[in-house]
Coordinates of C-alpha atoms in Angstrom, one line a residue:
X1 CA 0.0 0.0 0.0
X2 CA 2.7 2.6 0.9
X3 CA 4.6 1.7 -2.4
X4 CA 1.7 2.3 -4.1
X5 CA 1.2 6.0 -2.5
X6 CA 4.7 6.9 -3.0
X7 CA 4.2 6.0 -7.0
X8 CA 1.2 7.6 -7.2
X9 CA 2.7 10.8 -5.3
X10 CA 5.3 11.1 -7.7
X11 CA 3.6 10.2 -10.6
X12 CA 0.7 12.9 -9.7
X13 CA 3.8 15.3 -9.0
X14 CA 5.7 14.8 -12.7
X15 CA 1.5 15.3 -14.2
X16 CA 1.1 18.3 -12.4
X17 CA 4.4 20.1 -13.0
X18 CA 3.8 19.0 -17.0
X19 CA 0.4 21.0 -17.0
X20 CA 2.0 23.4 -15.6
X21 CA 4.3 23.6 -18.5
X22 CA 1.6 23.0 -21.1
X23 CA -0.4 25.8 -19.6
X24 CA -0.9 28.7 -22.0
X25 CA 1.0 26.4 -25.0
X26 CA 0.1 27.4 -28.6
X27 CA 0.8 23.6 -30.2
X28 CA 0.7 25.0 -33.8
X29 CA 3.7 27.0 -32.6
X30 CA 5.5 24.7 -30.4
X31 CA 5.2 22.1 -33.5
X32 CA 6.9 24.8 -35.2
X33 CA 9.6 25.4 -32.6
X34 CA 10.4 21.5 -32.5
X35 CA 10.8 21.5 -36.5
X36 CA 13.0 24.2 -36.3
X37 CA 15.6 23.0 -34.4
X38 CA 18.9 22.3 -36.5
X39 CA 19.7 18.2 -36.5
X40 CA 23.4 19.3 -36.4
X41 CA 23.1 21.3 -33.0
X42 CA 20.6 17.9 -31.3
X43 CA 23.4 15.4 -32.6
X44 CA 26.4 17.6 -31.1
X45 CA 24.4 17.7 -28.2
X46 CA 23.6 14.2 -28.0
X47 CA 27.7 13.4 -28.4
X48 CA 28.0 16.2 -25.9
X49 CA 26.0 14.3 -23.2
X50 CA 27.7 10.8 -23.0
X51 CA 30.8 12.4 -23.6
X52 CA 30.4 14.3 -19.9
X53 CA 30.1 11.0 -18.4
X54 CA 33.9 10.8 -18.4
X55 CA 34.6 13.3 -15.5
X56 CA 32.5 11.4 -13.6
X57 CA 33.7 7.9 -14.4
X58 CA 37.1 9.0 -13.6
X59 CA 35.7 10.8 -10.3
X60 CA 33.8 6.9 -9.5
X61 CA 37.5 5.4 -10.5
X62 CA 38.9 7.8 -7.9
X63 CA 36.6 6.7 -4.5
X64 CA 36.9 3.0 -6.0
X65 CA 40.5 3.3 -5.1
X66 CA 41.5 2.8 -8.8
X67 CA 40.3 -0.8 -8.6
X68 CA 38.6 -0.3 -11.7
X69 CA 39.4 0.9 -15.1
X70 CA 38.6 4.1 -16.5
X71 CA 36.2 2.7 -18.9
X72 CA 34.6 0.8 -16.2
X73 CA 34.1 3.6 -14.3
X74 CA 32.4 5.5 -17.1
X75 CA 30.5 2.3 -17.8
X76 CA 29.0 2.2 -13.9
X77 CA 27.9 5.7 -13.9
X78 CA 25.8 5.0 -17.7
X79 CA 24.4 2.2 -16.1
X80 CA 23.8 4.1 -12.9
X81 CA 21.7 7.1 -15.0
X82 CA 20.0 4.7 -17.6
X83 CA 18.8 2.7 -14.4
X84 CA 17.3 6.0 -12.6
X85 CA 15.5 6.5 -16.3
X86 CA 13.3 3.7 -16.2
X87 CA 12.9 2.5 -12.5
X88 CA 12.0 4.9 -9.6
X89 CA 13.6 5.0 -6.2
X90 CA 16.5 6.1 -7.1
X91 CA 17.5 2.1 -8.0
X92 CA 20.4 3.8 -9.9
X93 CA 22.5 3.6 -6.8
X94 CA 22.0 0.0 -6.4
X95 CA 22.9 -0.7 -9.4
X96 CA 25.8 1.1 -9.6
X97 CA 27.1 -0.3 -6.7
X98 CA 26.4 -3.8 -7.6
X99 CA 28.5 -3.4 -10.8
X100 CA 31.1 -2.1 -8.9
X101 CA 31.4 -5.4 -6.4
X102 CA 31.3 -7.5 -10.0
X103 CA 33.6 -5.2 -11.3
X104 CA 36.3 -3.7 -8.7
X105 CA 35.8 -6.4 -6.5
X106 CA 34.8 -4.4 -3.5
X107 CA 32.6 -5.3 -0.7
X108 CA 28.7 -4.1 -0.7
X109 CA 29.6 -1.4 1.9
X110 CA 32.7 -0.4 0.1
X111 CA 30.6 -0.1 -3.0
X112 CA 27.7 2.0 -1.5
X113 CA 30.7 4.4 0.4
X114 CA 31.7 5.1 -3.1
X115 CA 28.4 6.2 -4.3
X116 CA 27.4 8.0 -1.1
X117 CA 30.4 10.3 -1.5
X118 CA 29.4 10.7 -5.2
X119 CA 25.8 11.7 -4.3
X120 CA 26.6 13.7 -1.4
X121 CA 29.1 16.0 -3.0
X122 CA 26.9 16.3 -5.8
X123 CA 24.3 17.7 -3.9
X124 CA 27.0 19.8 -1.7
X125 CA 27.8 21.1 -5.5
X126 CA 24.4 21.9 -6.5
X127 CA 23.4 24.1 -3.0
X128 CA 26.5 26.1 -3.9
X129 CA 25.3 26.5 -7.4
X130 CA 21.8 27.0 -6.7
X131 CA 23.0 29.8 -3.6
X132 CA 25.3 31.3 -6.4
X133 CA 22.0 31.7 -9.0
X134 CA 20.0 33.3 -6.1
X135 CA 22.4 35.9 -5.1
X136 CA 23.0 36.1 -8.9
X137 CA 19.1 37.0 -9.2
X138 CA 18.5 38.8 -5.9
X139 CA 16.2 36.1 -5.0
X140 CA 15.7 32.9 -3.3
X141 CA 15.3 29.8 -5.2
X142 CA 13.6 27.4 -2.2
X143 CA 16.9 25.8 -1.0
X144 CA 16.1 25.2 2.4
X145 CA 15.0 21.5 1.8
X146 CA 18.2 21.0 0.1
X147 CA 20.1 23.1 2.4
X148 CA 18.8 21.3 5.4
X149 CA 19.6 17.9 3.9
X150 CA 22.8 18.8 2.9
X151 CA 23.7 20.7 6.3
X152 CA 22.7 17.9 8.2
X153 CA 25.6 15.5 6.4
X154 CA 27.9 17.7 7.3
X155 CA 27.2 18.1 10.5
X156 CA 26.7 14.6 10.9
X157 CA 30.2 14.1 9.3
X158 CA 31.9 17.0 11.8
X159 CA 30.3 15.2 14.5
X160 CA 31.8 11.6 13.4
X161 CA 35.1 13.4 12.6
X162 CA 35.5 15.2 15.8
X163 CA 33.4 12.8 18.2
X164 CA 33.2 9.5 16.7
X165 CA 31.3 7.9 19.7
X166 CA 28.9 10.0 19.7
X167 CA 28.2 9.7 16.1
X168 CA 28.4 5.7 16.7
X169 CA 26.1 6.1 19.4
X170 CA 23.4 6.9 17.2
X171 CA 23.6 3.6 15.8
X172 CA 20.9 2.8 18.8
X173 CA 18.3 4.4 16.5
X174 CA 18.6 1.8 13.5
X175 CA 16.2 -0.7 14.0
X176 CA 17.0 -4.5 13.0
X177 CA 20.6 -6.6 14.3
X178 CA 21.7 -7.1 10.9
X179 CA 20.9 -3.4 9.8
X180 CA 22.6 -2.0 12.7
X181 CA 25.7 -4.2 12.0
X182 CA 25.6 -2.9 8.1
X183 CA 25.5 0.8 9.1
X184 CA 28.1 0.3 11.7
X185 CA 30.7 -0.9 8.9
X186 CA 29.8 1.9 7.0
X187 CA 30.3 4.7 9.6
X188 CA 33.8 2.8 9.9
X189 CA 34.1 3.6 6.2
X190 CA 33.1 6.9 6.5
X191 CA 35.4 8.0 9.4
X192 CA 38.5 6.6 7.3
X193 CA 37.7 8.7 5.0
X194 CA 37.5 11.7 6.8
X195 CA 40.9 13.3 5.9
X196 CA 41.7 16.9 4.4
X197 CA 43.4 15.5 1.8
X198 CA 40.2 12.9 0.8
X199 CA 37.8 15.5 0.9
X200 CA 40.0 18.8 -0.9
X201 CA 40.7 15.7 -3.9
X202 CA 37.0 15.0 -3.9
X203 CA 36.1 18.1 -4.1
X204 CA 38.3 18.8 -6.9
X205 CA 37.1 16.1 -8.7
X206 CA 33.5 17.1 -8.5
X207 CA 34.1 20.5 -9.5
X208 CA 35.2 19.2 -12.3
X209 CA 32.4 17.3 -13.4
X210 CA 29.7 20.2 -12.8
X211 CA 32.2 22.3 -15.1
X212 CA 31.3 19.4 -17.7
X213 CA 27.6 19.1 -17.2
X214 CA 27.3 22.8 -17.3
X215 CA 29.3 23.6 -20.5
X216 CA 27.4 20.3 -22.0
X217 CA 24.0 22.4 -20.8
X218 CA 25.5 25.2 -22.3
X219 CA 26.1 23.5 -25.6
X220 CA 22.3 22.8 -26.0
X221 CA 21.3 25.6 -24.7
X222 CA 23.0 27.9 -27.6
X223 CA 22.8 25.6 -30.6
X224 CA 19.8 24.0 -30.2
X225 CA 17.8 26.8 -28.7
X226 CA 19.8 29.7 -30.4
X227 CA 20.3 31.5 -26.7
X228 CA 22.8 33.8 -26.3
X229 CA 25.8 32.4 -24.5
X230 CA 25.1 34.9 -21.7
X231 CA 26.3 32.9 -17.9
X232 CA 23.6 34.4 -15.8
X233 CA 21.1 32.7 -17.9
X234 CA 23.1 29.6 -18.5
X235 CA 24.0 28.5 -15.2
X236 CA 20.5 29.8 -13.6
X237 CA 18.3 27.5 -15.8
X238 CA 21.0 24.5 -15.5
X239 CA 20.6 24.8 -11.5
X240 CA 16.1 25.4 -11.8
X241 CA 16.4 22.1 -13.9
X242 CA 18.8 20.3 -12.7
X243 CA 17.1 20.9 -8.8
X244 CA 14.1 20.0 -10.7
X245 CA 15.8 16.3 -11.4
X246 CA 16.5 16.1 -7.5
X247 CA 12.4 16.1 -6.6
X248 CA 11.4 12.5 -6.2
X249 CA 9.4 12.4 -9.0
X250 CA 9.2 10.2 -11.9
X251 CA 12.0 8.0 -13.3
X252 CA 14.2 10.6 -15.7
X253 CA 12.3 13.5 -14.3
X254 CA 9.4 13.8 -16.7
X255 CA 7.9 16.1 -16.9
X256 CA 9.5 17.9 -13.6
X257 CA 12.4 18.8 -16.0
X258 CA 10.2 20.6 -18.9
X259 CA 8.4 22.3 -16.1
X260 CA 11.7 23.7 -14.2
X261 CA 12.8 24.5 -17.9
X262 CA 10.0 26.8 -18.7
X263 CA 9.8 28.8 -15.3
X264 CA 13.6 29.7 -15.5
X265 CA 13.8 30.5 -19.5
X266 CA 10.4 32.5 -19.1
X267 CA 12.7 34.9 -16.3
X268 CA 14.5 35.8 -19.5
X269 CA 11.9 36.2 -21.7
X270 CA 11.3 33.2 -23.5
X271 CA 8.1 32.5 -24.3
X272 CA 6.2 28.9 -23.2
X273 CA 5.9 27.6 -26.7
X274 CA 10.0 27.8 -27.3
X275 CA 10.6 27.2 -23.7
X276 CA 8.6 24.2 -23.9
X277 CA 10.0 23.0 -27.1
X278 CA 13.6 23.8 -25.8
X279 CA 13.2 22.0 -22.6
X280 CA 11.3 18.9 -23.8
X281 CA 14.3 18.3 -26.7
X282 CA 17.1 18.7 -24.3
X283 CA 15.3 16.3 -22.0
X284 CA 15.1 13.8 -24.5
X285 CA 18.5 14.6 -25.7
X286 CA 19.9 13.4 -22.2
X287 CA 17.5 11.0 -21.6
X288 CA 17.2 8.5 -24.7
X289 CA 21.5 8.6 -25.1
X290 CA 22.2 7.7 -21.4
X291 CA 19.2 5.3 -21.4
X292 CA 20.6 3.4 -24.0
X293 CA 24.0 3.4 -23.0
X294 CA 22.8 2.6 -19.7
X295 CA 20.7 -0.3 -20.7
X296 CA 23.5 -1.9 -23.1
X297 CA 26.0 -2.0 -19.8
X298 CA 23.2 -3.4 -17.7
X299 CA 22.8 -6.2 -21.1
X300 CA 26.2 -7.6 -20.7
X301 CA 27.2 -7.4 -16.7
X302 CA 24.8 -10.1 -16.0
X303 CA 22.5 -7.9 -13.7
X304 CA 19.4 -7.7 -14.5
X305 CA 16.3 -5.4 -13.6
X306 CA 14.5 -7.7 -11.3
X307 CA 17.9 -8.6 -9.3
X308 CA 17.7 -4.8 -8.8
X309 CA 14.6 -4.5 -7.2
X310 CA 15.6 -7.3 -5.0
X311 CA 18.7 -6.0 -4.2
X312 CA 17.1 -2.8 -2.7
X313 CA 14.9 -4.8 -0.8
X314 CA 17.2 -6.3 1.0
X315 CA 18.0 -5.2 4.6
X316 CA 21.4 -3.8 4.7
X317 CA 21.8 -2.3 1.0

């Protein structure tokens, strides 16, 4: 029964915020928009797209502790995406972490360390970017949930750093022996990795994958969509959008993304009808490449969909 809420809650969420975007459309015009768009600028952007998983695969290599190649590390991040396309929850992770046991060899925990230090710097990137865009604008942009979140890790991490009984302590609150022992090895993982010179490399590394994604959003953005390569605009509708992605809404974030898309292009003057157009062809632009790429590592590692959902099932993972 609560499943059931949870998938109508988002999948009411991802309708909602897609009449909200189709409010208002002309569809003679926005047929027009979507003809016009040059093949030239969707393919570049298409290349554009799997070409910024590399940043990331290298970052993945990195936490794995180089026990896994480059191009595996690429490969774990498509499949991670495509998974997130098609199945909710987030199974992404899950998978992601069980290619990298096959793959690198490491232990469950090990594996899920990886991608929680993945995730959570991610979002640590996009609260700065989204607190850079609403100084940028002189307005807020309804960060607190992701600020509150994202504050609490830290502290949590400060508090494991500086007091690592107390942190262990909390471990009382987890309900289950055998989920309790699982999130006890992986507050030991954590505290290992607590070093200045863990975090400063992390760090780098993730700032070097948001410079990707946003010069791959920029690329759509001015040769699909014709926009002026102006930085304000650039990085504010990369953060609305990709903030919209972070809502727990439907796999791929349809119709969240075309949504988030068409409130910050319309800040700048763009009208529905092309903000529609523009937002709905970069979405599927991002979404069909990585899918398939996604879906064509998940083919061959001998992991399958329904080994996914069982895996997240699972107590401890």
């Amino acid at each position: 029964m609560r499943k059931c809420l949870s998938l109508a809650a988002r999948f009411g969420l991802a309708a909602a915020c897609l009449a909200y975007a189709l409010w208002g459309v002309d569809f003679h015009r926005l047929g027009q928009a979507l003809a016009g768009f040059p093949a030239w600028a969707m393919l570049l952007y298409a290349v554009t797209v799997l070409a910024s998983a590399l940043a990331p695969g290298l970052r993945l290599r990195f936490l794995a502790g180089d026990r896994i190649s480059p191009a595996g590390g690429v490969r774990a991040c498509l499949l991670g995406l495509g998974v997130n396309n098609v199945l909710p929850a987030r199974l992404g992770e899950v998978a992601k972490a069980a290619y990298l046991c096959r793959e690198a060899g490491l232990s469950l925990g090990q594996s899920l360390e990886a991608v929680f230090w993945e995730r959570f710097f991610d979002l640590s990137a996009l609260l700065v970017l989204g607190i850079a865009v609403a100084a940028l604008l002189g307005q807020g942009l309804l960060l607190y949930p992701l600020l509150a979140i994202v504050g609490g890790g830290w502290a949590f991490l400060a508090l494991l750093r500086l007091r690592p009984a107390a942190a262990h302590a909390c471990l009382r609150l987890v309900p289950g022996e055998r989920l309790k022992l699982f999130a006890g090895e992986m507050l030991t993982l954590f505290e290992g990795r607590l070093r200045a010179g863990f975090l400063l490399r992390l760090a780098a590394w993730t700032a070097l994958c948001w410079t990707g994604f946003i010069l791959t959003f920029a690329v759509g953005l001015t040769s699909i969509g014709g926009r002026p390569a102006d930085p304000t605009m650039i990085l504010t509708v990369f953060a609305v959008t990709t903030l919209g992605f972070a809502l727990p809404a439907a796999p791929g974030g349809m119709g969240v993304y075309e949504a988030s898309a068409v409130l910050a292009l319309g800040w700048f003057g763009v009208d529905r009808d092309q903000a529609f157009a523009l937002g709905l062809t970069m979405h599927m632009l991002q979404y069909i490449p990585i899918t398939l790429a996604g879906m064509g590592v998940l083919a061959v590692s001998g992991l399958s969909l329904a080994d996914l959902r069982r895996r997240a099932q699972t107590p401890g993972l």
